[in-house]
Short mmCIF file of C-alpha atoms in Angstrom, two decimals:
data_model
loop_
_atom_site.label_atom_id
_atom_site.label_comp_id
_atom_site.label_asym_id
_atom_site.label_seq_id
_atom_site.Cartn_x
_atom_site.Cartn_y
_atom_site.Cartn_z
CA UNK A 156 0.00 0.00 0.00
CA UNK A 157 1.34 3.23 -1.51
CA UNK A 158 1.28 5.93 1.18
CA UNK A 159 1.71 10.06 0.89
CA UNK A 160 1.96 12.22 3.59
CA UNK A 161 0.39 13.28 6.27
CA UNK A 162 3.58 12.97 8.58
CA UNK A 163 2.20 13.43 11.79
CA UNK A 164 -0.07 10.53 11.32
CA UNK A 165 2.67 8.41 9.92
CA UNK A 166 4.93 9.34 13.03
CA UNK A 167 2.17 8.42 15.74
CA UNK A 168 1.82 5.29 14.04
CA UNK A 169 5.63 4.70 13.98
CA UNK A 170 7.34 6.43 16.48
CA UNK A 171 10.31 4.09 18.53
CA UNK A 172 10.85 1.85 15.59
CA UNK A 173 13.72 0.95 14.15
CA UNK A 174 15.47 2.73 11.00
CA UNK A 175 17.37 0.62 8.20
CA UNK A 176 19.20 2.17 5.63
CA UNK A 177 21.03 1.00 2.67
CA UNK A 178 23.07 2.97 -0.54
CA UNK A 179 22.10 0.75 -3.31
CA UNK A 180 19.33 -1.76 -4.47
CA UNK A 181 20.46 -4.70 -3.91
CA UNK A 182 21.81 -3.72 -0.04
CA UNK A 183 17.84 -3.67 0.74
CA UNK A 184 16.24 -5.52 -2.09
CA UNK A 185 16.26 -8.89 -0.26
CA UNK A 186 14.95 -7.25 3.10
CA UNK A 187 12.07 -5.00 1.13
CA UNK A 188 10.84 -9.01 -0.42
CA UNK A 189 11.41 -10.30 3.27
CA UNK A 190 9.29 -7.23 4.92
CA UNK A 191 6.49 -7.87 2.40
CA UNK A 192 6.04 -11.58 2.44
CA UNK A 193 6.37 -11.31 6.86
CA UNK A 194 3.68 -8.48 6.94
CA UNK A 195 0.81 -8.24 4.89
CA UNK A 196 -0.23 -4.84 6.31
CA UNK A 197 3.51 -3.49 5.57
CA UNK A 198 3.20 0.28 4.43
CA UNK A 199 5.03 2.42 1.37
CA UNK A 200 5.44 6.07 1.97
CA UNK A 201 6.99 8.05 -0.74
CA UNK A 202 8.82 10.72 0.85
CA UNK A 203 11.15 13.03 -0.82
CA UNK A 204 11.61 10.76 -3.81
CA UNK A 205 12.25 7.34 -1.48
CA UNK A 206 10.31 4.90 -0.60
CA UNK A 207 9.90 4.44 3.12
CA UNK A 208 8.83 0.68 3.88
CA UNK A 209 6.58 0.12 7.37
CA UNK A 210 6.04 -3.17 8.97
CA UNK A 211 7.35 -5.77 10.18
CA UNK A 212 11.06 -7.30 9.74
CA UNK A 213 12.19 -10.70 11.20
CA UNK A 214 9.89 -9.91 13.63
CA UNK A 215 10.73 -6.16 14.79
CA UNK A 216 8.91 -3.24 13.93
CA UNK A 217 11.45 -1.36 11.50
CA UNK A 218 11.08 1.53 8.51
CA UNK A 219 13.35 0.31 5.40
CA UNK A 220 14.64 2.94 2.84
CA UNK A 221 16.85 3.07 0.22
CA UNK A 222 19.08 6.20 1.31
CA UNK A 223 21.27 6.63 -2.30
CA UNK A 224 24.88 7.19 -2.30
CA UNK A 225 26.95 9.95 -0.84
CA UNK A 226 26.72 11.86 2.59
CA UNK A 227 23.98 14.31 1.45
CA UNK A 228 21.52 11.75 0.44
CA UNK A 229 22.08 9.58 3.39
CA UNK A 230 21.68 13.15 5.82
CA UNK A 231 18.23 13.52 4.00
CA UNK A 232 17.11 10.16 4.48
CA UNK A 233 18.00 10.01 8.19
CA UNK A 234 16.50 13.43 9.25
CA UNK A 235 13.25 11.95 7.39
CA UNK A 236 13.38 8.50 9.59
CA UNK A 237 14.09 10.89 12.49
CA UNK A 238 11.31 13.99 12.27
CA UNK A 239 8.84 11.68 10.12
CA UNK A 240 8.98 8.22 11.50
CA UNK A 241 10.02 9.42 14.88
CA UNK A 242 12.63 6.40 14.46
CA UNK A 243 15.35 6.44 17.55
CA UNK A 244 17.40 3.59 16.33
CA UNK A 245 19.19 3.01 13.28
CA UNK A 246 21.51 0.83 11.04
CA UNK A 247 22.95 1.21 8.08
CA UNK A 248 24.57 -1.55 5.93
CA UNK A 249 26.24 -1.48 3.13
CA UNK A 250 29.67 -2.21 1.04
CA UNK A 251 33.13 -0.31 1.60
CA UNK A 252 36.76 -0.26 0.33
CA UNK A 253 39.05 -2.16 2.77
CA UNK A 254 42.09 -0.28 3.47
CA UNK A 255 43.20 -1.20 7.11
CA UNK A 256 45.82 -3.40 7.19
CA UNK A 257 44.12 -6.70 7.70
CA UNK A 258 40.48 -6.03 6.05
CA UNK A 259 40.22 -8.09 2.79
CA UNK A 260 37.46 -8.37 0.27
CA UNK A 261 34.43 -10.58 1.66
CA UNK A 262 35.44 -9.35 5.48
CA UNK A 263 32.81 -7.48 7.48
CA UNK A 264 33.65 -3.94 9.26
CA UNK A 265 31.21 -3.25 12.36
CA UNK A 266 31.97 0.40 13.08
CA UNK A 267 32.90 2.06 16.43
CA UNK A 268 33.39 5.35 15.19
CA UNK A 269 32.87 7.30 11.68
CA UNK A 270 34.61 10.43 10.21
CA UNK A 271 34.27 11.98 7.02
CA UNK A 272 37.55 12.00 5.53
CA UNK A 273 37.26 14.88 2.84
CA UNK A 274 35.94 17.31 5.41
CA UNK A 275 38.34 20.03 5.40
CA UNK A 276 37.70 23.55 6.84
CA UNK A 277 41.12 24.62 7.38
CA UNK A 278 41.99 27.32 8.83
CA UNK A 279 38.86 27.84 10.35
CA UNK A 280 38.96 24.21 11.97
CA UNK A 281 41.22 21.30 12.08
CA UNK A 282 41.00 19.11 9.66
CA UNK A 283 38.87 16.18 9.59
CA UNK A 284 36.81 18.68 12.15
CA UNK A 285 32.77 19.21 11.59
CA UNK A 286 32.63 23.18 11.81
CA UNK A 287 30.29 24.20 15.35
CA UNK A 288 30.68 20.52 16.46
CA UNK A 289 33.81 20.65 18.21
CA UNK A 290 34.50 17.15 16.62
CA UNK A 291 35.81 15.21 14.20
CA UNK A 292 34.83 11.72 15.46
CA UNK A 293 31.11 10.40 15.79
CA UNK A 294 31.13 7.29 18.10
CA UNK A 295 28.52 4.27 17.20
CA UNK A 296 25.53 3.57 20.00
CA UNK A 297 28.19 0.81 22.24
CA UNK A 298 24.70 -1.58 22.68
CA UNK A 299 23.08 -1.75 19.67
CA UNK A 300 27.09 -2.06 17.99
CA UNK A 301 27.65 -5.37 19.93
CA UNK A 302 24.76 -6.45 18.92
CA UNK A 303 25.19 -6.07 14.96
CA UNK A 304 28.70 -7.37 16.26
CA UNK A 305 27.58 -10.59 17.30
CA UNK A 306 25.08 -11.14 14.66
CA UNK A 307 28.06 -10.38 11.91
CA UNK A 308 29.72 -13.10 13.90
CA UNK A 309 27.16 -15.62 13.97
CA UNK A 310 26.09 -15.40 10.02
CA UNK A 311 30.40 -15.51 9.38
CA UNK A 312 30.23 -18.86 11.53
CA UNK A 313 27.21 -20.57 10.84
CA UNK A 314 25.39 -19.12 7.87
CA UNK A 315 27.85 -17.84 5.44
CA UNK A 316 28.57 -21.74 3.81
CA UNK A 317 25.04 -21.59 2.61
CA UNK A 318 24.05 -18.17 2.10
CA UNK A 319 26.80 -17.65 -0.42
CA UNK A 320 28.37 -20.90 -2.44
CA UNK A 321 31.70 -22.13 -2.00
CA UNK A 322 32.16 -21.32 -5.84
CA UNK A 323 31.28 -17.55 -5.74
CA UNK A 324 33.30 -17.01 -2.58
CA UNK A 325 36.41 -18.80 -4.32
CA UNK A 326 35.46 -16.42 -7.73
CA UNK A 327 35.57 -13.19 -6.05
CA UNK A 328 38.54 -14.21 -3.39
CA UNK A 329 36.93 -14.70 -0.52
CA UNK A 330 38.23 -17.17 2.31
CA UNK A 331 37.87 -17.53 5.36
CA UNK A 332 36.07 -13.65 5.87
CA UNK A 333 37.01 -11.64 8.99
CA UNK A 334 35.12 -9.74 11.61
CA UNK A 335 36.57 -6.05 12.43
CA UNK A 336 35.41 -3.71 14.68
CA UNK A 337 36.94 0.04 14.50
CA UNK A 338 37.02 3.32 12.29
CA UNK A 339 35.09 3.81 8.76
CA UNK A 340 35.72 6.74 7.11
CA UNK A 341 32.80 8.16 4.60
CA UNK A 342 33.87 11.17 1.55
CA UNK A 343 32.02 12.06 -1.37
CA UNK A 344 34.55 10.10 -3.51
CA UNK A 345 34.18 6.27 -4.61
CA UNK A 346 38.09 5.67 -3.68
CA UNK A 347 40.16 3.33 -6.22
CA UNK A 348 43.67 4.59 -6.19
CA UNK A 349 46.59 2.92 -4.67
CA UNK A 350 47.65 5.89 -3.26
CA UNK A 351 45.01 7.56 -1.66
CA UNK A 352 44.27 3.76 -0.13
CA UNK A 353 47.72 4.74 1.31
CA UNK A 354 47.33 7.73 2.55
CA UNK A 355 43.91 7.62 4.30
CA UNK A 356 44.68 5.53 7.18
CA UNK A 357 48.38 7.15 7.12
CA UNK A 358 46.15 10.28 8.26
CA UNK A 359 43.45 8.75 9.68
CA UNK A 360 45.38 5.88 12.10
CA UNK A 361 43.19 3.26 12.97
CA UNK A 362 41.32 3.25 9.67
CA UNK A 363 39.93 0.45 8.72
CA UNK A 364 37.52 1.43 5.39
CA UNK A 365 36.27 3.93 3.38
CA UNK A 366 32.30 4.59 2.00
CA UNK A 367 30.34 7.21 1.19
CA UNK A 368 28.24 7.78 3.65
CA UNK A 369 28.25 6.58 7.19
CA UNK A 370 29.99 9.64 8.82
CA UNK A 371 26.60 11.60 7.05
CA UNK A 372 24.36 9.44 9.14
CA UNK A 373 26.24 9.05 12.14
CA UNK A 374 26.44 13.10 12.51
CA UNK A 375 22.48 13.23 11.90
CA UNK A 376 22.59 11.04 15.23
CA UNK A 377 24.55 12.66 16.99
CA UNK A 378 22.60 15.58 16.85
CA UNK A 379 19.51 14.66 17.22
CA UNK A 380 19.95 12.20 19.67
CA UNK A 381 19.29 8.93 17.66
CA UNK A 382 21.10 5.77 18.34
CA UNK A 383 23.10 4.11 15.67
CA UNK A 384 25.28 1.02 14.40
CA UNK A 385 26.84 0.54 11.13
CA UNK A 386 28.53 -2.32 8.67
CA UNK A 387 30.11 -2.62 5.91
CA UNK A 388 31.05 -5.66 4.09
CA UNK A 389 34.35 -4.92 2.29
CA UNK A 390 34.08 -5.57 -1.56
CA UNK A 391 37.35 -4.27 -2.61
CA UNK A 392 40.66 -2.84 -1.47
CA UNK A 393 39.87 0.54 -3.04
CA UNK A 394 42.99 0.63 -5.47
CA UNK A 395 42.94 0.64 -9.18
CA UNK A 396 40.60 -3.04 -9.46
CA UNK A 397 37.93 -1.70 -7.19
CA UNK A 398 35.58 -1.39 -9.98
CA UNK A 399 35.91 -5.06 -11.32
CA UNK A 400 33.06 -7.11 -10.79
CA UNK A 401 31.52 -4.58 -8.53
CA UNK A 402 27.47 -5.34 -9.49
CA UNK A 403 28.58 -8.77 -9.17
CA UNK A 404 29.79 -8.93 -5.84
CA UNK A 405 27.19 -6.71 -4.28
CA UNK A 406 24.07 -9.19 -5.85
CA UNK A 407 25.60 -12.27 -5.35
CA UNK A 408 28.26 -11.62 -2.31
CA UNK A 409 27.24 -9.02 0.05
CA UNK A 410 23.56 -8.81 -0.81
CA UNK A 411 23.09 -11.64 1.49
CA UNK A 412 25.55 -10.39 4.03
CA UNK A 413 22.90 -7.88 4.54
CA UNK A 414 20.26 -10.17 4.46
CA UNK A 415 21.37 -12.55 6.91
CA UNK A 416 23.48 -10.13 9.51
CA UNK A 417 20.19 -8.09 9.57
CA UNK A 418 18.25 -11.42 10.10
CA UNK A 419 20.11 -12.37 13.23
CA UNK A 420 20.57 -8.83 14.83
CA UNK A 421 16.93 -8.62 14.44
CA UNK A 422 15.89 -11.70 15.63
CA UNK A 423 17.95 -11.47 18.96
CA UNK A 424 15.84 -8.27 19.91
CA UNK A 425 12.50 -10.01 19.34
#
């Protein structure tokens, strides 16, 4: 059912629920099928040209958009969930480039904090700095981040071997994925250079990947109050090959990442 406005009634019927985000199609494709075939009375609203799904999720009451890519589009999305949904939760799952160390394609990155790497007000601020905030840094909810912790843990253990076949793991290089937990770095730049995979976590120690839009949302929280996890499953090591196969892996690889992290995290609050 194919919902307009009126946003106050749409908040009364939805306030303290849950917000899900994704960037792209296929991040919340698989959830949008599992939403409608759990809840017959599951809701559309079409808000600022997105589609905001209502109902139920694996058993929890959640609101499902598609946010878009970059930090502006994810901001918009999230100050909708917040002032129209009155959500006061939210996750947001998606792919990134690995570039810590140790994070290699097929590896999941829970984060504990977010910065947006291309924010640069010098000399009016520090770099890396969010002008009037006083901070560069915006630390994931510690709760609700254990728990999309141990759900990435438990779908890496138990679930992974079936939800993705042994030959598409072997074709896009994946064995034996990690679990990280520690700093993603968002910038309005899909990053596939060898050397600015270098020199992000030389400035930024402790990085572990880079998207395009987690630092967006996690600011929106911050300031309005909202709690908030986020994961990434790394696709890529954002160098000069991060653009090979990239549909491929996100529908056949980390489209059911999604799926099935989301699944646990959301059954373990029910």
């Amino acid at each position: 059912m194919l919902s307009p406005f009126p946003f106050a009634a749409i908040a009364a019927l939805t306030a303290m629920t849950l917000g899900i985000l994704a960037a792209m199609h296929d991040e919340v494709d698989d959830l949008v099928a599992a939403m409608r075939h759990e809840d017959a009375r599951a809701t559309v609203h079409h808000i600022g040209m997105r589609d905001y799904h209502v109902g139920e999720l694996f058993g929890q009451r959640c609101v499902l958009v598609l946010a878009r890519i970059g930090k502006v589009a994810a901001a918009a999305t999230t100050v909708t969930l917040v002032h129209q949904f009155g959500v006061r939760e939210l996750v947001f799952t998606g792919l990134a480039g690995g570039v810590g160390p140790h994070t290699r394609v097929g590896d999941v990155v829970i984060a504990d904090r977010t910065v947006q790497h291309d924010m640069d007000a010098r000399p009016l601020f520090p770099r890396h700095e969010v002008p009037l905030l006083g901070r560069a840094e915006f630390a994931a909810d510690p709760a609700l981040t254990d728990a999309l912790y141990d759900a990435a843990a438990g779908f890496l253990r138990d679930d992974l071997a079936t939800a993705v076949p042994a030959a598409v793991r072997a074709r896009f290089g994946v064995s034996a994925p990690a679990l990280h937990r520690g700093m993603i770095a968002s910038g309005d730049q899909f990053i596939n250079a060898p050397a600015i995979a270098a020199e992000l976590p030389a400035r930024l120690p402790g990085l572990l990947a880079v998207e395009m839009e987690g630092a967006a949302v996690a600011q929106v929280c911050h300031e309005y109050g909202v709690r908030h996890a986020l994961m990434r499953t790394v696709s890529d090591r954002a160098d000069d090959s991060a653009h090979l196969d990239f549909p491929a892996f996100l529908g056949e690889v980390a489209s059911h990442y999604s799926a099935g992290i989301l699944r646990r995290f959301l059954a373990a609050r029910a």
